[in-house]
Short mmCIF file of C-alpha atoms and ligand atoms in Angstrom, two decimals:
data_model
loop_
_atom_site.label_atom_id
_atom_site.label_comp_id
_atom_site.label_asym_id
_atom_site.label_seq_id
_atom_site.Cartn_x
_atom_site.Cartn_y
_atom_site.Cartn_z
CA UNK A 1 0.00 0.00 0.00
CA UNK A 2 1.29 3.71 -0.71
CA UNK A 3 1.41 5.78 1.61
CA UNK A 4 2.19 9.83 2.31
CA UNK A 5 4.92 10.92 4.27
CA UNK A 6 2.63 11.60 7.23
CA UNK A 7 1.09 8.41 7.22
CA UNK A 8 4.45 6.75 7.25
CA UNK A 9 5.30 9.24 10.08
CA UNK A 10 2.40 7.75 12.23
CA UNK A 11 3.52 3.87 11.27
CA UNK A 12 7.15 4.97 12.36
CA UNK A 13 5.75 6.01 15.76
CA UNK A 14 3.94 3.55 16.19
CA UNK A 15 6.17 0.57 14.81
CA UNK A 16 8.10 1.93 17.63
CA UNK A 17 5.83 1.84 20.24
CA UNK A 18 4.63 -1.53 19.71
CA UNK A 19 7.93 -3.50 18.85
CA UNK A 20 7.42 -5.05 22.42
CA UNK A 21 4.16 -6.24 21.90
CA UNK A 22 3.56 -7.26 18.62
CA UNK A 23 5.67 -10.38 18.20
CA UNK A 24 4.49 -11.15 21.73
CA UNK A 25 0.58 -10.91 20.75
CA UNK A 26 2.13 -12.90 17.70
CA UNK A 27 2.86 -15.28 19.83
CA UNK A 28 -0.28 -15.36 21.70
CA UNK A 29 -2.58 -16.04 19.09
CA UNK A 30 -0.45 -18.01 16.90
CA UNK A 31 0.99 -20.50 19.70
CA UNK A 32 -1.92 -21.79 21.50
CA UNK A 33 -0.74 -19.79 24.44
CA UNK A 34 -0.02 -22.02 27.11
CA UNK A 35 3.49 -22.44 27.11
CA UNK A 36 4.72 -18.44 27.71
CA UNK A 37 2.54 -17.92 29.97
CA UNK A 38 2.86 -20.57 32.46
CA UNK A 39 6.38 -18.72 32.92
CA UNK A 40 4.42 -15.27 33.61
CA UNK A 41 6.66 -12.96 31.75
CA UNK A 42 6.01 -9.69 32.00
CA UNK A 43 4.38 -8.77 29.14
CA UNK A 44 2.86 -5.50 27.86
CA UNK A 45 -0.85 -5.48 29.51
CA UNK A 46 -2.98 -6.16 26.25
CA UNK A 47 -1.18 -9.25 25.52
CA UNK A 48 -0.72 -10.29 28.90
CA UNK A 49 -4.96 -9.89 28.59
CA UNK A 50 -5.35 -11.58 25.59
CA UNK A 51 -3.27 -14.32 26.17
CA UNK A 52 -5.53 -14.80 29.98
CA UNK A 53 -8.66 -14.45 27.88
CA UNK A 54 -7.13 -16.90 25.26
CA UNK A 55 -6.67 -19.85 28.20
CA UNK A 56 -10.12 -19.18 29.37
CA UNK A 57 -8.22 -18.40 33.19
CA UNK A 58 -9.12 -14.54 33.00
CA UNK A 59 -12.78 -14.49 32.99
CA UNK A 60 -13.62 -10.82 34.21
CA UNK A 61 -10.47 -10.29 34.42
CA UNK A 62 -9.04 -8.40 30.91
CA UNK A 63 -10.78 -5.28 32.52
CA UNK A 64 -8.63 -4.88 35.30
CA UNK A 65 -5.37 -6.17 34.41
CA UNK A 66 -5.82 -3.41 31.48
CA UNK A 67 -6.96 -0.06 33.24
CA UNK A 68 -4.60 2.31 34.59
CA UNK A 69 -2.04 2.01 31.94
CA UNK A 70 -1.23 4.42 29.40
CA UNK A 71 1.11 2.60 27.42
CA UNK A 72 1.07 1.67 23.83
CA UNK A 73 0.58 3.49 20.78
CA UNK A 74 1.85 7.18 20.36
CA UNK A 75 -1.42 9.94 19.99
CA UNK A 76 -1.18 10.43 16.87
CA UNK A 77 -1.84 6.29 16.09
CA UNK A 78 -4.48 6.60 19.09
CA UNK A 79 -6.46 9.12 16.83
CA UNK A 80 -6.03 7.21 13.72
CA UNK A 81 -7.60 4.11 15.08
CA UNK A 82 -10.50 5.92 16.46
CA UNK A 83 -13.53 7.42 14.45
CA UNK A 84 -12.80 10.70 12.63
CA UNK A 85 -15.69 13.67 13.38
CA UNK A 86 -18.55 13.32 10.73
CA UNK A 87 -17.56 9.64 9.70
CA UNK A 88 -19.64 8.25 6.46
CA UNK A 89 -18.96 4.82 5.78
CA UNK A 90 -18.53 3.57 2.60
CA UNK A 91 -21.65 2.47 1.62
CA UNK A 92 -22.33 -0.91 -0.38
CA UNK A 93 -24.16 -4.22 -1.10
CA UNK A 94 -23.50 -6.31 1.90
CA UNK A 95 -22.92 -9.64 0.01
CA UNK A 96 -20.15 -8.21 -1.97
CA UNK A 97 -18.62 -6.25 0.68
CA UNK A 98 -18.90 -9.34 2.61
CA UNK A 99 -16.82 -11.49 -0.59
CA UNK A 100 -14.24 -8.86 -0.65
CA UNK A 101 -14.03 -8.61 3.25
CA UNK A 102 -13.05 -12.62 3.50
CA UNK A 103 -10.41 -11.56 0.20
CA UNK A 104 -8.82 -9.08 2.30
CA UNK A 105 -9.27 -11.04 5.71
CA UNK A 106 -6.65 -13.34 4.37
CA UNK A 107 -4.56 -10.81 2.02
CA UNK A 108 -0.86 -10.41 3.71
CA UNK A 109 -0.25 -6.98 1.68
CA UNK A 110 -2.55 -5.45 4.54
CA UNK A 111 -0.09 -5.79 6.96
CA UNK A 112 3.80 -4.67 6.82
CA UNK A 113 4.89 -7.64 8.37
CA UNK A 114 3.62 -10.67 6.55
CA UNK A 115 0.92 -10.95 8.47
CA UNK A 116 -3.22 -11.58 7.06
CA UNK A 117 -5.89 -11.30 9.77
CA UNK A 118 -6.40 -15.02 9.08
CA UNK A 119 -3.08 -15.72 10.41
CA UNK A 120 -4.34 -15.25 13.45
CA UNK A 121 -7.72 -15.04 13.72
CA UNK A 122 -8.62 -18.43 11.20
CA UNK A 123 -11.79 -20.41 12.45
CA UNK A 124 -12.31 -17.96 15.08
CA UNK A 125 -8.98 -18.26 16.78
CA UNK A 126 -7.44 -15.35 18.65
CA UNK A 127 -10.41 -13.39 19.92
CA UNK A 128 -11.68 -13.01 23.48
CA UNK A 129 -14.54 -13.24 24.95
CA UNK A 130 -15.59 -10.04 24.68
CA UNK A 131 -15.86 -10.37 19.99
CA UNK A 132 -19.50 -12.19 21.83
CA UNK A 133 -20.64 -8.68 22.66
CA UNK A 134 -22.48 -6.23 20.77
CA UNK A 135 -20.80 -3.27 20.01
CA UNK A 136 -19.34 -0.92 20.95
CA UNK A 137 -17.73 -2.57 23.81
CA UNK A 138 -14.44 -3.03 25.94
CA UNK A 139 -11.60 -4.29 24.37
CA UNK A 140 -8.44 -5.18 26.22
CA UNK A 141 -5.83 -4.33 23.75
CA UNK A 142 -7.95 -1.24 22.92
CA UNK A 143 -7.82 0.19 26.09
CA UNK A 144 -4.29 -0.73 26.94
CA UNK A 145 -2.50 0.55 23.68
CA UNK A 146 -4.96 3.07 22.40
CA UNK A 147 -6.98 4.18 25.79
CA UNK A 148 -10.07 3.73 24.29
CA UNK A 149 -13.14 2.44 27.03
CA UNK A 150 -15.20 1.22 24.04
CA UNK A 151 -14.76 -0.15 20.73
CA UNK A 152 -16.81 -0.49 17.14
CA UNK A 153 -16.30 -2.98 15.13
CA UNK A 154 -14.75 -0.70 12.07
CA UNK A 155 -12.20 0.69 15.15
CA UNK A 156 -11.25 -2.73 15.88
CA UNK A 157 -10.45 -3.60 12.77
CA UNK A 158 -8.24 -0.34 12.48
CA UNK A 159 -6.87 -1.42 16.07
CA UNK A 160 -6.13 -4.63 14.28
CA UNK A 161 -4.66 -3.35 11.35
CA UNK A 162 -2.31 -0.99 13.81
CA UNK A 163 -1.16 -3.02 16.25
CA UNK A 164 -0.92 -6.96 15.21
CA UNK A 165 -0.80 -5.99 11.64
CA UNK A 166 1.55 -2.78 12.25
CA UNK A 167 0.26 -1.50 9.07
CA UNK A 168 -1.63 2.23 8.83
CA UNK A 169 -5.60 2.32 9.42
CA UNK A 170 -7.15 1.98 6.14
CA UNK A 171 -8.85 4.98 4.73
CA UNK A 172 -11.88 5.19 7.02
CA UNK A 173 -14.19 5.75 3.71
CA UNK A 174 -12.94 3.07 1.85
CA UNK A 175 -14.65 0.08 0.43
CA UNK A 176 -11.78 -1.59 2.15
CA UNK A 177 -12.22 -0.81 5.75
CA UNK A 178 -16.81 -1.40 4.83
CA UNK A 179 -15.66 -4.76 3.35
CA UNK A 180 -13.12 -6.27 6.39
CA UNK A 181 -15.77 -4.79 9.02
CA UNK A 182 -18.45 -6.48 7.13
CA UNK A 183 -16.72 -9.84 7.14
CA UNK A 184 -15.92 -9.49 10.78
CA UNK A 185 -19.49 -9.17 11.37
CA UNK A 186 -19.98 -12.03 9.80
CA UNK A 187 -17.33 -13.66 11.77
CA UNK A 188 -18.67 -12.41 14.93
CA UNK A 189 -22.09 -14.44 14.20
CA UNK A 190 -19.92 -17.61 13.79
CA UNK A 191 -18.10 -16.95 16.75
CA UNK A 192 -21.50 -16.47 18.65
CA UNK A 193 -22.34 -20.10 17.85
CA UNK A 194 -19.48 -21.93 18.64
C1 HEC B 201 -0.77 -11.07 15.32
C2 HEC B 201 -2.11 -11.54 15.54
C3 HEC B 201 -3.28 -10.72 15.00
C4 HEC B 201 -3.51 -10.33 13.70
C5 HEC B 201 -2.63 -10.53 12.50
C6 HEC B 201 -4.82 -9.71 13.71
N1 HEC B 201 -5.34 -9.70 14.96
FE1 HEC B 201 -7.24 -9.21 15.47
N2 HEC B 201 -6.84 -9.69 17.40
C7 HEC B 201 -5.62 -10.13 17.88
C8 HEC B 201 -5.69 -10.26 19.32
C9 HEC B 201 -4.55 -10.68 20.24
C10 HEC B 201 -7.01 -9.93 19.68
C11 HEC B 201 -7.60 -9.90 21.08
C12 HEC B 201 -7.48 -8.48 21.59
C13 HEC B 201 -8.07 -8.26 22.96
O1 HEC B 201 -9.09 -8.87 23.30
O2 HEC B 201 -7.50 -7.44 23.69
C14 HEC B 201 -7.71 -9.59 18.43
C15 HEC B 201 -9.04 -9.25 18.38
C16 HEC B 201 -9.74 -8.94 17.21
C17 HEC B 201 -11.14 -8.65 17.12
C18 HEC B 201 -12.18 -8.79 18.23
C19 HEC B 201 -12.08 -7.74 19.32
C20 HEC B 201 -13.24 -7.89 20.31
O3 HEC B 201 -13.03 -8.54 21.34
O4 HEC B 201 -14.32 -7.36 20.03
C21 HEC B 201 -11.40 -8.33 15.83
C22 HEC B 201 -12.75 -7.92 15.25
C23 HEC B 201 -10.16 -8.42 15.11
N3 HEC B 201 -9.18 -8.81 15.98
C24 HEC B 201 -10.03 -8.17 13.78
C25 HEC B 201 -8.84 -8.31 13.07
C26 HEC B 201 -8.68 -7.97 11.68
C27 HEC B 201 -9.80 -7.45 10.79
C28 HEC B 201 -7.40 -8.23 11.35
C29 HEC B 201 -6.70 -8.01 10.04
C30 HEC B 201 -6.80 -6.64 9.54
C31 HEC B 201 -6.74 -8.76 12.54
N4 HEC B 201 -7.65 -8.77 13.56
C32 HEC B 201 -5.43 -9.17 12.59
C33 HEC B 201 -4.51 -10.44 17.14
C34 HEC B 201 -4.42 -10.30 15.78
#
């Protein structure tokens, strides 16, 4: 993806601020967990969440350990991620923004380091608990790298595309951004039913 100057700026920042917790949430949802954590390293907080919520051990729990910390992304990322003032989604046919949305789900050239949401998140791996709730809701690694109390689903997948994917927030108009939130909602029902 091309980017402007400022844009890269941002990743910069933020590549920099997360170069802790990236490969560890890497880790997290790729490794099935159990083996770091056993050894309680002391990881950044929204990993240290996610990888609790992953083992099913931190039931009510994600809250907590993540509150109070003001770590993680720089500002400018934290505004990126978050829902610019008169926000218009792009507007299409669900079905096809759905199609494209599972496309770009599993599309590494979203991410800057090889990554495609399905590498971690395939047959509903690597969520919490809380991707049951409607939203917007709480999110651990929102609120511990981007202080935000509540999430919507088209932030998350920004968050997503931020942190994990350490790629910039797709243009919040583009078919894009409609398409992956789409197919997330769509993965949310799934994940509902397990
Ligand atoms: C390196 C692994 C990784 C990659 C790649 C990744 N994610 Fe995630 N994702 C996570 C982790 C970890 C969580 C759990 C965060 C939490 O609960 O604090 C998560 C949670 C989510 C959630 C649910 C949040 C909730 O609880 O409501 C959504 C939606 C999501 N990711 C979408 C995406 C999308 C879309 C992409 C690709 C653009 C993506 N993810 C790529 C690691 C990843």
């Amino acid at each position: 993806m091309n980017t402007d100057s400022h844009r890269k700026e941002l990743l910069r920042k933020l590549s920099r601020n997360l170069m802790v917790s990236v490969p560890v949430m890497t880790v997290v949802a790729m490794a099935g967990v159990s083996a770091v954590s056993e050894h309680g390293l002391g990881l950044i907080p929204s990993a240290e969440a996610a990888q609790g919520e992953a083992e099913g051990e931190a039931k009510g729990e994600g809250e907590g350990e993540a509150e109070g910390e003001g770590e993680g992304a720089s500002e400018a990322m934290k505004e990126a991620v978050r829902r610019p003032e008169g926000y218009e989604p792009y507007d299409g046919d669900a079905e096809s923004l759905a199609r494209k949305g599972e496309a770009l789900f599993n599309d590494t050239s979203l991410s800057s380091n090889g990554l495609s949401c399905a590498t971690c998140h395939t047959n509903g791996a690597g969520y919490a608990d809380t991707f049951s709730n409607e939203y917007p809701h709480f999110v651990a690694m929102g609120k511990s790298d981007f202080g935000m109390d509540k999430v919507h689903l088209d932030e998350m997948v920004q968050i997503c595309m931020a942190a994990p994917m350490a790629a910039e927030p797709l243009d919040w108009d583009s078919e894009e951004l409609a398409a992956l939130t789409e197919y997330m909602r769509i993965e949310q029902e799934k994940f509902r039913k397990r």
